[in-house]
């Protein structure tokens, strides 16, 4: 009947002209008889919703720290302190000094108030000095130590090289002479010139003295650090002069 709907081959057709069923007049083959009303009947294909990623726990090894190695924390560095050791200053009376004289080989000059050095084509006069450092803690770090000497006299208008050597043996202020370190104990070589038992062979410091009325600073840090740490090794220093002429300061 006209207007009837049929489904053929998955499509829906409407009859537009009355006819009898004859092979070959199927809807796709007889457009005069049939009018398609819609495309193939959609078939719903189930579709899954996008999968929501679910995190899978992957076991992970938690690092185990090795036992901490203790790190020494440096002790706080103290504020540097300047210590001045000078006879009569702040009551300090820890200096021993004397000079030894080639021209007066058996004479002691422990009461002399100056420390001369004299060279006249040979060493004539050298001076010994020692400071008591017991007021400085034995664990102190000595950053700098200076021996300051003031020139008050010279025999002629000439220069002299002054050298400061660390002493290696004890000596007595009121007994030392050109020949003796102390009563009954001769120097290894007269004038404290044996560089194995009397004094070091290399000076701690040297300065060229060029005038009077001036201060000259000698660096003796290395020796002072040793003396502070090991007071028994504090034998002081000897100051000598050298020039190719004859001059005394």
mmCIF file with all atom_site columns, C-alpha atoms in Angstrom, residues 41-242:
data_model
loop_
_atom_site.group_PDB
_atom_site.id
_atom_site.type_symbol
_atom_site.label_atom_id
_atom_site.label_alt_id
_atom_site.label_comp_id
_atom_site.label_asym_id
_atom_site.label_entity_id
_atom_site.label_seq_id
_atom_site.pdbx_PDB_ins_code
_atom_site.Cartn_x
_atom_site.Cartn_y
_atom_site.Cartn_z
_atom_site.occupancy
_atom_site.B_iso_or_equiv
_atom_site.pdbx_formal_charge
_atom_site.auth_seq_id
_atom_site.auth_comp_id
_atom_site.auth_asym_id
_atom_site.auth_atom_id
_atom_site.pdbx_PDB_model_num
ATOM 1   C CA . UNK A 1 41  ? 19.467  2.146  10.883 1.00 0.00 ? 41  UNK A CA 1
ATOM 2   C CA . UNK A 1 42  ? 22.244  3.124  13.158 1.00 0.00 ? 42  UNK A CA 1
ATOM 3   C CA . UNK A 1 43  ? 23.503  0.403  15.315 1.00 0.00 ? 43  UNK A CA 1
ATOM 4   C CA . UNK A 1 44  ? 24.709  1.648  18.624 1.00 0.00 ? 44  UNK A CA 1
ATOM 5   C CA . UNK A 1 45  ? 28.153  0.379  19.215 1.00 0.00 ? 45  UNK A CA 1
ATOM 6   C CA . UNK A 1 46  ? 28.828  0.328  22.893 1.00 0.00 ? 46  UNK A CA 1
ATOM 7   C CA . UNK A 1 47  ? 31.795  2.434  23.638 1.00 0.00 ? 47  UNK A CA 1
ATOM 8   C CA . UNK A 1 48  ? 33.638  2.427  26.830 1.00 0.00 ? 48  UNK A CA 1
ATOM 9   C CA . UNK A 1 49  ? 34.264  5.670  28.578 1.00 0.00 ? 49  UNK A CA 1
ATOM 10  C CA . UNK A 1 50  ? 37.870  6.671  28.443 1.00 0.00 ? 50  UNK A CA 1
ATOM 11  C CA . UNK A 1 51  ? 39.661  4.736  31.038 1.00 0.00 ? 51  UNK A CA 1
ATOM 12  C CA . UNK A 1 52  ? 40.661  6.788  34.005 1.00 0.00 ? 52  UNK A CA 1
ATOM 13  C CA . UNK A 1 53  ? 44.293  6.170  34.715 1.00 0.00 ? 53  UNK A CA 1
ATOM 14  C CA . UNK A 1 54  ? 44.659  4.630  38.086 1.00 0.00 ? 54  UNK A CA 1
ATOM 15  C CA . UNK A 1 55  ? 48.151  5.107  39.487 1.00 0.00 ? 55  UNK A CA 1
ATOM 16  C CA . UNK A 1 56  ? 49.770  1.825  40.233 1.00 0.00 ? 56  UNK A CA 1
ATOM 17  C CA . UNK A 1 57  ? 52.016  1.977  43.216 1.00 0.00 ? 57  UNK A CA 1
ATOM 18  C CA . UNK A 1 58  ? 55.449  0.845  42.203 1.00 0.00 ? 58  UNK A CA 1
ATOM 19  C CA . UNK A 1 59  ? 57.429  -0.124 45.238 1.00 0.00 ? 59  UNK A CA 1
ATOM 20  C CA . UNK A 1 60  ? 60.465  2.125  45.485 1.00 0.00 ? 60  UNK A CA 1
ATOM 21  C CA . UNK A 1 61  ? 63.466  1.563  47.672 1.00 0.00 ? 61  UNK A CA 1
ATOM 22  C CA . UNK A 1 62  ? 63.802  4.276  50.231 1.00 0.00 ? 62  UNK A CA 1
ATOM 23  C CA . UNK A 1 63  ? 67.473  5.173  50.497 1.00 0.00 ? 63  UNK A CA 1
ATOM 24  C CA . UNK A 1 64  ? 68.890  4.373  53.853 1.00 0.00 ? 64  UNK A CA 1
ATOM 25  C CA . UNK A 1 65  ? 71.455  6.934  54.874 1.00 0.00 ? 65  UNK A CA 1
ATOM 26  C CA . UNK A 1 66  ? 74.736  5.690  56.197 1.00 0.00 ? 66  UNK A CA 1
ATOM 27  C CA . UNK A 1 67  ? 75.394  6.711  59.774 1.00 0.00 ? 67  UNK A CA 1
ATOM 28  C CA . UNK A 1 68  ? 76.483  10.327 59.787 1.00 0.00 ? 68  UNK A CA 1
ATOM 29  C CA . UNK A 1 69  ? 80.167  10.841 60.226 1.00 0.00 ? 69  UNK A CA 1
ATOM 30  C CA . UNK A 1 70  ? 80.613  13.416 62.964 1.00 0.00 ? 70  UNK A CA 1
ATOM 31  C CA . UNK A 1 71  ? 82.073  16.607 61.585 1.00 0.00 ? 71  UNK A CA 1
ATOM 32  C CA . UNK A 1 72  ? 84.160  18.539 64.026 1.00 0.00 ? 72  UNK A CA 1
ATOM 33  C CA . UNK A 1 73  ? 82.762  21.992 64.553 1.00 0.00 ? 73  UNK A CA 1
ATOM 34  C CA . UNK A 1 74  ? 85.639  24.434 64.627 1.00 0.00 ? 74  UNK A CA 1
ATOM 35  C CA . UNK A 1 75  ? 85.975  26.192 67.895 1.00 0.00 ? 75  UNK A CA 1
ATOM 36  C CA . UNK A 1 76  ? 85.151  29.873 67.581 1.00 0.00 ? 76  UNK A CA 1
ATOM 37  C CA . UNK A 1 77  ? 88.176  31.943 66.830 1.00 0.00 ? 77  UNK A CA 1
ATOM 38  C CA . UNK A 1 78  ? 88.825  34.402 69.595 1.00 0.00 ? 78  UNK A CA 1
ATOM 39  C CA . UNK A 1 79  ? 89.327  38.077 69.080 1.00 0.00 ? 79  UNK A CA 1
ATOM 40  C CA . UNK A 1 80  ? 93.031  38.747 68.485 1.00 0.00 ? 80  UNK A CA 1
ATOM 41  C CA . UNK A 1 81  ? 94.748  40.286 71.490 1.00 0.00 ? 81  UNK A CA 1
ATOM 42  C CA . UNK A 1 82  ? 97.848  42.429 71.222 1.00 0.00 ? 82  UNK A CA 1
ATOM 43  C CA . UNK A 1 83  ? 100.333 41.852 74.021 1.00 0.00 ? 83  UNK A CA 1
ATOM 44  C CA . UNK A 1 84  ? 103.156 44.335 74.505 1.00 0.00 ? 84  UNK A CA 1
ATOM 45  C CA . UNK A 1 85  ? 106.099 43.142 76.576 1.00 0.00 ? 85  UNK A CA 1
ATOM 46  C CA . UNK A 1 86  ? 108.343 46.052 77.469 1.00 0.00 ? 86  UNK A CA 1
ATOM 47  C CA . UNK A 1 87  ? 110.272 46.625 80.699 1.00 0.00 ? 87  UNK A CA 1
ATOM 48  C CA . UNK A 1 88  ? 108.324 48.908 82.992 1.00 0.00 ? 88  UNK A CA 1
ATOM 49  C CA . UNK A 1 89  ? 105.142 48.885 80.883 1.00 0.00 ? 89  UNK A CA 1
ATOM 50  C CA . UNK A 1 90  ? 102.157 47.542 82.850 1.00 0.00 ? 90  UNK A CA 1
ATOM 51  C CA . UNK A 1 91  ? 104.540 46.252 85.453 1.00 0.00 ? 91  UNK A CA 1
ATOM 52  C CA . UNK A 1 92  ? 106.340 43.904 83.083 1.00 0.00 ? 92  UNK A CA 1
ATOM 53  C CA . UNK A 1 93  ? 109.755 42.842 84.377 1.00 0.00 ? 93  UNK A CA 1
ATOM 54  C CA . UNK A 1 94  ? 110.364 39.651 82.412 1.00 0.00 ? 94  UNK A CA 1
ATOM 55  C CA . UNK A 1 95  ? 113.255 40.729 80.194 1.00 0.00 ? 95  UNK A CA 1
ATOM 56  C CA . UNK A 1 96  ? 116.796 39.399 80.503 1.00 0.00 ? 96  UNK A CA 1
ATOM 57  C CA . UNK A 1 97  ? 119.472 40.984 78.347 1.00 0.00 ? 97  UNK A CA 1
ATOM 58  C CA . UNK A 1 98  ? 123.200 41.500 78.091 1.00 0.00 ? 98  UNK A CA 1
ATOM 59  C CA . UNK A 1 99  ? 125.912 41.931 75.502 1.00 0.00 ? 99  UNK A CA 1
ATOM 60  C CA . UNK A 1 100 ? 129.094 39.941 74.882 1.00 0.00 ? 100 UNK A CA 1
ATOM 61  C CA . UNK A 1 101 ? 132.269 41.676 73.729 1.00 0.00 ? 101 UNK A CA 1
ATOM 62  C CA . UNK A 1 102 ? 135.218 40.251 71.792 1.00 0.00 ? 102 UNK A CA 1
ATOM 63  C CA . UNK A 1 103 ? 137.508 42.938 73.238 1.00 0.00 ? 103 UNK A CA 1
ATOM 64  C CA . UNK A 1 104 ? 136.461 42.091 76.816 1.00 0.00 ? 104 UNK A CA 1
ATOM 65  C CA . UNK A 1 105 ? 136.122 38.332 76.571 1.00 0.00 ? 105 UNK A CA 1
ATOM 66  C CA . UNK A 1 106 ? 135.693 37.588 80.272 1.00 0.00 ? 106 UNK A CA 1
ATOM 67  C CA . UNK A 1 107 ? 133.607 40.627 81.217 1.00 0.00 ? 107 UNK A CA 1
ATOM 68  C CA . UNK A 1 108 ? 129.887 40.417 81.858 1.00 0.00 ? 108 UNK A CA 1
ATOM 69  C CA . UNK A 1 109 ? 127.715 43.389 80.820 1.00 0.00 ? 109 UNK A CA 1
ATOM 70  C CA . UNK A 1 110 ? 124.420 42.315 82.409 1.00 0.00 ? 110 UNK A CA 1
ATOM 71  C CA . UNK A 1 111 ? 123.884 45.732 83.977 1.00 0.00 ? 111 UNK A CA 1
ATOM 72  C CA . UNK A 1 112 ? 124.344 47.637 80.732 1.00 0.00 ? 112 UNK A CA 1
ATOM 73  C CA . UNK A 1 113 ? 121.162 49.469 79.712 1.00 0.00 ? 113 UNK A CA 1
ATOM 74  C CA . UNK A 1 114 ? 121.754 49.363 75.944 1.00 0.00 ? 114 UNK A CA 1
ATOM 75  C CA . UNK A 1 115 ? 122.149 46.462 73.522 1.00 0.00 ? 115 UNK A CA 1
ATOM 76  C CA . UNK A 1 116 ? 125.014 47.316 71.173 1.00 0.00 ? 116 UNK A CA 1
ATOM 77  C CA . UNK A 1 117 ? 126.112 45.508 68.026 1.00 0.00 ? 117 UNK A CA 1
ATOM 78  C CA . UNK A 1 118 ? 129.540 46.188 66.604 1.00 0.00 ? 118 UNK A CA 1
ATOM 79  C CA . UNK A 1 119 ? 131.358 44.876 63.552 1.00 0.00 ? 119 UNK A CA 1
ATOM 80  C CA . UNK A 1 120 ? 134.894 45.858 62.644 1.00 0.00 ? 120 UNK A CA 1
ATOM 81  C CA . UNK A 1 121 ? 136.009 43.448 59.898 1.00 0.00 ? 121 UNK A CA 1
ATOM 82  C CA . UNK A 1 122 ? 135.035 40.842 62.478 1.00 0.00 ? 122 UNK A CA 1
ATOM 83  C CA . UNK A 1 123 ? 132.221 40.470 64.960 1.00 0.00 ? 123 UNK A CA 1
ATOM 84  C CA . UNK A 1 124 ? 133.083 42.546 68.013 1.00 0.00 ? 124 UNK A CA 1
ATOM 85  C CA . UNK A 1 125 ? 129.853 42.925 70.028 1.00 0.00 ? 125 UNK A CA 1
ATOM 86  C CA . UNK A 1 126 ? 126.610 40.953 69.984 1.00 0.00 ? 126 UNK A CA 1
ATOM 87  C CA . UNK A 1 127 ? 123.588 41.311 72.267 1.00 0.00 ? 127 UNK A CA 1
ATOM 88  C CA . UNK A 1 128 ? 121.372 38.681 73.918 1.00 0.00 ? 128 UNK A CA 1
ATOM 89  C CA . UNK A 1 129 ? 117.746 39.238 74.940 1.00 0.00 ? 129 UNK A CA 1
ATOM 90  C CA . UNK A 1 130 ? 115.013 36.983 76.277 1.00 0.00 ? 130 UNK A CA 1
ATOM 91  C CA . UNK A 1 131 ? 111.357 37.718 77.138 1.00 0.00 ? 131 UNK A CA 1
ATOM 92  C CA . UNK A 1 132 ? 109.313 35.769 79.660 1.00 0.00 ? 132 UNK A CA 1
ATOM 93  C CA . UNK A 1 133 ? 106.161 34.672 77.778 1.00 0.00 ? 133 UNK A CA 1
ATOM 94  C CA . UNK A 1 134 ? 104.449 32.788 80.601 1.00 0.00 ? 134 UNK A CA 1
ATOM 95  C CA . UNK A 1 135 ? 101.522 35.236 80.594 1.00 0.00 ? 135 UNK A CA 1
ATOM 96  C CA . UNK A 1 136 ? 100.487 33.938 77.154 1.00 0.00 ? 136 UNK A CA 1
ATOM 97  C CA . UNK A 1 137 ? 98.400  30.706 77.192 1.00 0.00 ? 137 UNK A CA 1
ATOM 98  C CA . UNK A 1 138 ? 100.290 27.729 75.797 1.00 0.00 ? 138 UNK A CA 1
ATOM 99  C CA . UNK A 1 139 ? 97.489  26.964 73.326 1.00 0.00 ? 139 UNK A CA 1
ATOM 100 C CA . UNK A 1 140 ? 97.517  30.486 71.901 1.00 0.00 ? 140 UNK A CA 1
ATOM 101 C CA . UNK A 1 141 ? 97.908  30.894 68.150 1.00 0.00 ? 141 UNK A CA 1
ATOM 102 C CA . UNK A 1 142 ? 100.556 33.533 67.563 1.00 0.00 ? 142 UNK A CA 1
ATOM 103 C CA . UNK A 1 143 ? 99.540  35.474 64.474 1.00 0.00 ? 143 UNK A CA 1
ATOM 104 C CA . UNK A 1 144 ? 102.452 37.867 64.564 1.00 0.00 ? 144 UNK A CA 1
ATOM 105 C CA . UNK A 1 145 ? 105.368 38.622 66.872 1.00 0.00 ? 145 UNK A CA 1
ATOM 106 C CA . UNK A 1 146 ? 107.661 41.582 66.415 1.00 0.00 ? 146 UNK A CA 1
ATOM 107 C CA . UNK A 1 147 ? 110.880 42.513 68.170 1.00 0.00 ? 147 UNK A CA 1
ATOM 108 C CA . UNK A 1 148 ? 111.102 46.309 68.023 1.00 0.00 ? 148 UNK A CA 1
ATOM 109 C CA . UNK A 1 149 ? 114.516 47.874 68.607 1.00 0.00 ? 149 UNK A CA 1
ATOM 110 C CA . UNK A 1 150 ? 115.267 51.581 68.844 1.00 0.00 ? 150 UNK A CA 1
ATOM 111 C CA . UNK A 1 151 ? 118.559 53.020 67.626 1.00 0.00 ? 151 UNK A CA 1
ATOM 112 C CA . UNK A 1 152 ? 119.910 55.707 69.923 1.00 0.00 ? 152 UNK A CA 1
ATOM 113 C CA . UNK A 1 153 ? 123.570 55.788 68.859 1.00 0.00 ? 153 UNK A CA 1
ATOM 114 C CA . UNK A 1 154 ? 126.005 54.939 66.082 1.00 0.00 ? 154 UNK A CA 1
ATOM 115 C CA . UNK A 1 155 ? 129.746 55.360 66.037 1.00 0.00 ? 155 UNK A CA 1
ATOM 116 C CA . UNK A 1 156 ? 129.945 56.802 62.504 1.00 0.00 ? 156 UNK A CA 1
ATOM 117 C CA . UNK A 1 157 ? 127.488 57.764 59.775 1.00 0.00 ? 157 UNK A CA 1
ATOM 118 C CA . UNK A 1 158 ? 127.320 54.328 58.227 1.00 0.00 ? 158 UNK A CA 1
ATOM 119 C CA . UNK A 1 159 ? 124.897 51.446 57.897 1.00 0.00 ? 159 UNK A CA 1
ATOM 120 C CA . UNK A 1 160 ? 125.011 47.993 59.464 1.00 0.00 ? 160 UNK A CA 1
ATOM 121 C CA . UNK A 1 161 ? 123.063 44.792 58.797 1.00 0.00 ? 161 UNK A CA 1
ATOM 122 C CA . UNK A 1 162 ? 121.407 43.623 62.021 1.00 0.00 ? 162 UNK A CA 1
ATOM 123 C CA . UNK A 1 163 ? 120.460 39.927 62.197 1.00 0.00 ? 163 UNK A CA 1
ATOM 124 C CA . UNK A 1 164 ? 118.301 38.235 64.848 1.00 0.00 ? 164 UNK A CA 1
ATOM 125 C CA . UNK A 1 165 ? 118.990 34.540 65.525 1.00 0.00 ? 165 UNK A CA 1
ATOM 126 C CA . UNK A 1 166 ? 117.082 32.126 67.741 1.00 0.00 ? 166 UNK A CA 1
ATOM 127 C CA . UNK A 1 167 ? 119.225 30.865 70.606 1.00 0.00 ? 167 UNK A CA 1
ATOM 128 C CA . UNK A 1 168 ? 119.581 27.103 71.113 1.00 0.00 ? 168 UNK A CA 1
ATOM 129 C CA . UNK A 1 169 ? 120.861 26.996 74.684 1.00 0.00 ? 169 UNK A CA 1
ATOM 130 C CA . UNK A 1 170 ? 120.366 28.719 78.040 1.00 0.00 ? 170 UNK A CA 1
ATOM 131 C CA . UNK A 1 171 ? 122.534 31.625 79.106 1.00 0.00 ? 171 UNK A CA 1
ATOM 132 C CA . UNK A 1 172 ? 122.648 33.751 82.231 1.00 0.00 ? 172 UNK A CA 1
ATOM 133 C CA . UNK A 1 173 ? 122.114 37.510 82.107 1.00 0.00 ? 173 UNK A CA 1
ATOM 134 C CA . UNK A 1 174 ? 124.586 38.263 84.883 1.00 0.00 ? 174 UNK A CA 1
ATOM 135 C CA . UNK A 1 175 ? 127.179 35.604 83.915 1.00 0.00 ? 175 UNK A CA 1
ATOM 136 C CA . UNK A 1 176 ? 127.409 35.444 80.120 1.00 0.00 ? 176 UNK A CA 1
ATOM 137 C CA . UNK A 1 177 ? 130.631 36.668 78.478 1.00 0.00 ? 177 UNK A CA 1
ATOM 138 C CA . UNK A 1 178 ? 132.265 36.280 75.082 1.00 0.00 ? 178 UNK A CA 1
ATOM 139 C CA . UNK A 1 179 ? 133.611 32.948 76.304 1.00 0.00 ? 179 UNK A CA 1
ATOM 140 C CA . UNK A 1 180 ? 130.838 31.658 78.595 1.00 0.00 ? 180 UNK A CA 1
ATOM 141 C CA . UNK A 1 181 ? 127.081 31.158 78.307 1.00 0.00 ? 181 UNK A CA 1
ATOM 142 C CA . UNK A 1 182 ? 126.960 30.976 82.085 1.00 0.00 ? 182 UNK A CA 1
ATOM 143 C CA . UNK A 1 183 ? 129.482 30.339 84.834 1.00 0.00 ? 183 UNK A CA 1
ATOM 144 C CA . UNK A 1 184 ? 131.336 27.105 84.058 1.00 0.00 ? 184 UNK A CA 1
ATOM 145 C CA . UNK A 1 185 ? 129.522 26.574 80.739 1.00 0.00 ? 185 UNK A CA 1
ATOM 146 C CA . UNK A 1 186 ? 131.460 27.819 77.702 1.00 0.00 ? 186 UNK A CA 1
ATOM 147 C CA . UNK A 1 187 ? 129.814 28.574 74.403 1.00 0.00 ? 187 UNK A CA 1
ATOM 148 C CA . UNK A 1 188 ? 130.194 25.996 71.647 1.00 0.00 ? 188 UNK A CA 1
ATOM 149 C CA . UNK A 1 189 ? 132.224 28.689 69.893 1.00 0.00 ? 189 UNK A CA 1
ATOM 150 C CA . UNK A 1 190 ? 133.266 32.047 71.438 1.00 0.00 ? 190 UNK A CA 1
ATOM 151 C CA . UNK A 1 191 ? 130.691 34.758 70.956 1.00 0.00 ? 191 UNK A CA 1
ATOM 152 C CA . UNK A 1 192 ? 127.804 32.200 70.805 1.00 0.00 ? 192 UNK A CA 1
ATOM 153 C CA . UNK A 1 193 ? 128.804 31.446 67.247 1.00 0.00 ? 193 UNK A CA 1
ATOM 154 C CA . UNK A 1 194 ? 128.358 27.675 67.121 1.00 0.00 ? 194 UNK A CA 1
ATOM 155 C CA . UNK A 1 195 ? 125.327 27.187 64.861 1.00 0.00 ? 195 UNK A CA 1
ATOM 156 C CA . UNK A 1 196 ? 124.577 23.698 66.177 1.00 0.00 ? 196 UNK A CA 1
ATOM 157 C CA . UNK A 1 197 ? 124.548 24.269 69.924 1.00 0.00 ? 197 UNK A CA 1
ATOM 158 C CA . UNK A 1 198 ? 124.622 28.055 70.505 1.00 0.00 ? 198 UNK A CA 1
ATOM 159 C CA . UNK A 1 199 ? 122.276 29.594 67.926 1.00 0.00 ? 199 UNK A CA 1
ATOM 160 C CA . UNK A 1 200 ? 120.531 28.902 64.638 1.00 0.00 ? 200 UNK A CA 1
ATOM 161 C CA . UNK A 1 201 ? 122.471 29.226 61.409 1.00 0.00 ? 201 UNK A CA 1
ATOM 162 C CA . UNK A 1 202 ? 119.669 31.154 59.673 1.00 0.00 ? 202 UNK A CA 1
ATOM 163 C CA . UNK A 1 203 ? 118.380 34.430 61.107 1.00 0.00 ? 203 UNK A CA 1
ATOM 164 C CA . UNK A 1 204 ? 114.737 34.909 61.953 1.00 0.00 ? 204 UNK A CA 1
ATOM 165 C CA . UNK A 1 205 ? 114.930 38.326 60.325 1.00 0.00 ? 205 UNK A CA 1
ATOM 166 C CA . UNK A 1 206 ? 117.419 40.973 59.186 1.00 0.00 ? 206 UNK A CA 1
ATOM 167 C CA . UNK A 1 207 ? 117.254 44.721 58.825 1.00 0.00 ? 207 UNK A CA 1
ATOM 168 C CA . UNK A 1 208 ? 119.658 47.338 57.519 1.00 0.00 ? 208 UNK A CA 1
ATOM 169 C CA . UNK A 1 209 ? 120.070 50.011 60.177 1.00 0.00 ? 209 UNK A CA 1
ATOM 170 C CA . UNK A 1 210 ? 120.655 53.360 58.515 1.00 0.00 ? 210 UNK A CA 1
ATOM 171 C CA . UNK A 1 211 ? 120.107 56.022 61.165 1.00 0.00 ? 211 UNK A CA 1
ATOM 172 C CA . UNK A 1 212 ? 119.568 56.779 64.807 1.00 0.00 ? 212 UNK A CA 1
ATOM 173 C CA . UNK A 1 213 ? 116.326 57.851 66.430 1.00 0.00 ? 213 UNK A CA 1
ATOM 174 C CA . UNK A 1 214 ? 114.376 55.156 64.584 1.00 0.00 ? 214 UNK A CA 1
ATOM 175 C CA . UNK A 1 215 ? 112.482 51.961 65.402 1.00 0.00 ? 215 UNK A CA 1
ATOM 176 C CA . UNK A 1 216 ? 113.290 48.774 63.501 1.00 0.00 ? 216 UNK A CA 1
ATOM 177 C CA . UNK A 1 217 ? 110.873 45.837 63.612 1.00 0.00 ? 217 UNK A CA 1
ATOM 178 C CA . UNK A 1 218 ? 112.078 42.240 63.320 1.00 0.00 ? 218 UNK A CA 1
ATOM 179 C CA . UNK A 1 219 ? 109.662 39.420 62.596 1.00 0.00 ? 219 UNK A CA 1
ATOM 180 C CA . UNK A 1 220 ? 110.194 36.670 65.178 1.00 0.00 ? 220 UNK A CA 1
ATOM 181 C CA . UNK A 1 221 ? 106.760 34.995 64.904 1.00 0.00 ? 221 UNK A CA 1
ATOM 182 C CA . UNK A 1 222 ? 108.117 31.513 64.233 1.00 0.00 ? 222 UNK A CA 1
ATOM 183 C CA . UNK A 1 223 ? 110.281 31.513 67.349 1.00 0.00 ? 223 UNK A CA 1
ATOM 184 C CA . UNK A 1 224 ? 107.624 33.033 69.617 1.00 0.00 ? 224 UNK A CA 1
ATOM 185 C CA . UNK A 1 225 ? 105.044 30.427 68.592 1.00 0.00 ? 225 UNK A CA 1
ATOM 186 C CA . UNK A 1 226 ? 107.531 27.715 69.533 1.00 0.00 ? 226 UNK A CA 1
ATOM 187 C CA . UNK A 1 227 ? 108.322 29.369 72.868 1.00 0.00 ? 227 UNK A CA 1
ATOM 188 C CA . UNK A 1 228 ? 104.650 29.808 73.768 1.00 0.00 ? 228 UNK A CA 1
ATOM 189 C CA . UNK A 1 229 ? 103.913 26.157 73.003 1.00 0.00 ? 229 UNK A CA 1
ATOM 190 C CA . UNK A 1 230 ? 107.113 24.830 74.575 1.00 0.00 ? 230 UNK A CA 1
ATOM 191 C CA . UNK A 1 231 ? 108.377 27.339 77.147 1.00 0.00 ? 231 UNK A CA 1
ATOM 192 C CA . UNK A 1 232 ? 111.411 25.179 77.951 1.00 0.00 ? 232 UNK A CA 1
ATOM 193 C CA . UNK A 1 233 ? 112.832 26.066 74.525 1.00 0.00 ? 233 UNK A CA 1
ATOM 194 C CA . UNK A 1 234 ? 112.695 29.806 75.120 1.00 0.00 ? 234 UNK A CA 1
ATOM 195 C CA . UNK A 1 235 ? 116.340 30.866 75.191 1.00 0.00 ? 235 UNK A CA 1
ATOM 196 C CA . UNK A 1 236 ? 115.687 34.192 73.528 1.00 0.00 ? 236 UNK A CA 1
ATOM 197 C CA . UNK A 1 237 ? 117.675 35.613 70.619 1.00 0.00 ? 237 UNK A CA 1
ATOM 198 C CA . UNK A 1 238 ? 121.099 36.983 69.813 1.00 0.00 ? 238 UNK A CA 1
ATOM 199 C CA . UNK A 1 239 ? 121.434 40.141 67.720 1.00 0.00 ? 239 UNK A CA 1
ATOM 200 C CA . UNK A 1 240 ? 124.546 40.485 65.586 1.00 0.00 ? 240 UNK A CA 1
ATOM 201 C CA . UNK A 1 241 ? 125.853 43.080 63.151 1.00 0.00 ? 241 UNK A CA 1
ATOM 202 C CA . UNK A 1 242 ? 127.726 42.847 59.880 1.00 0.00 ? 242 UNK A CA 1
#
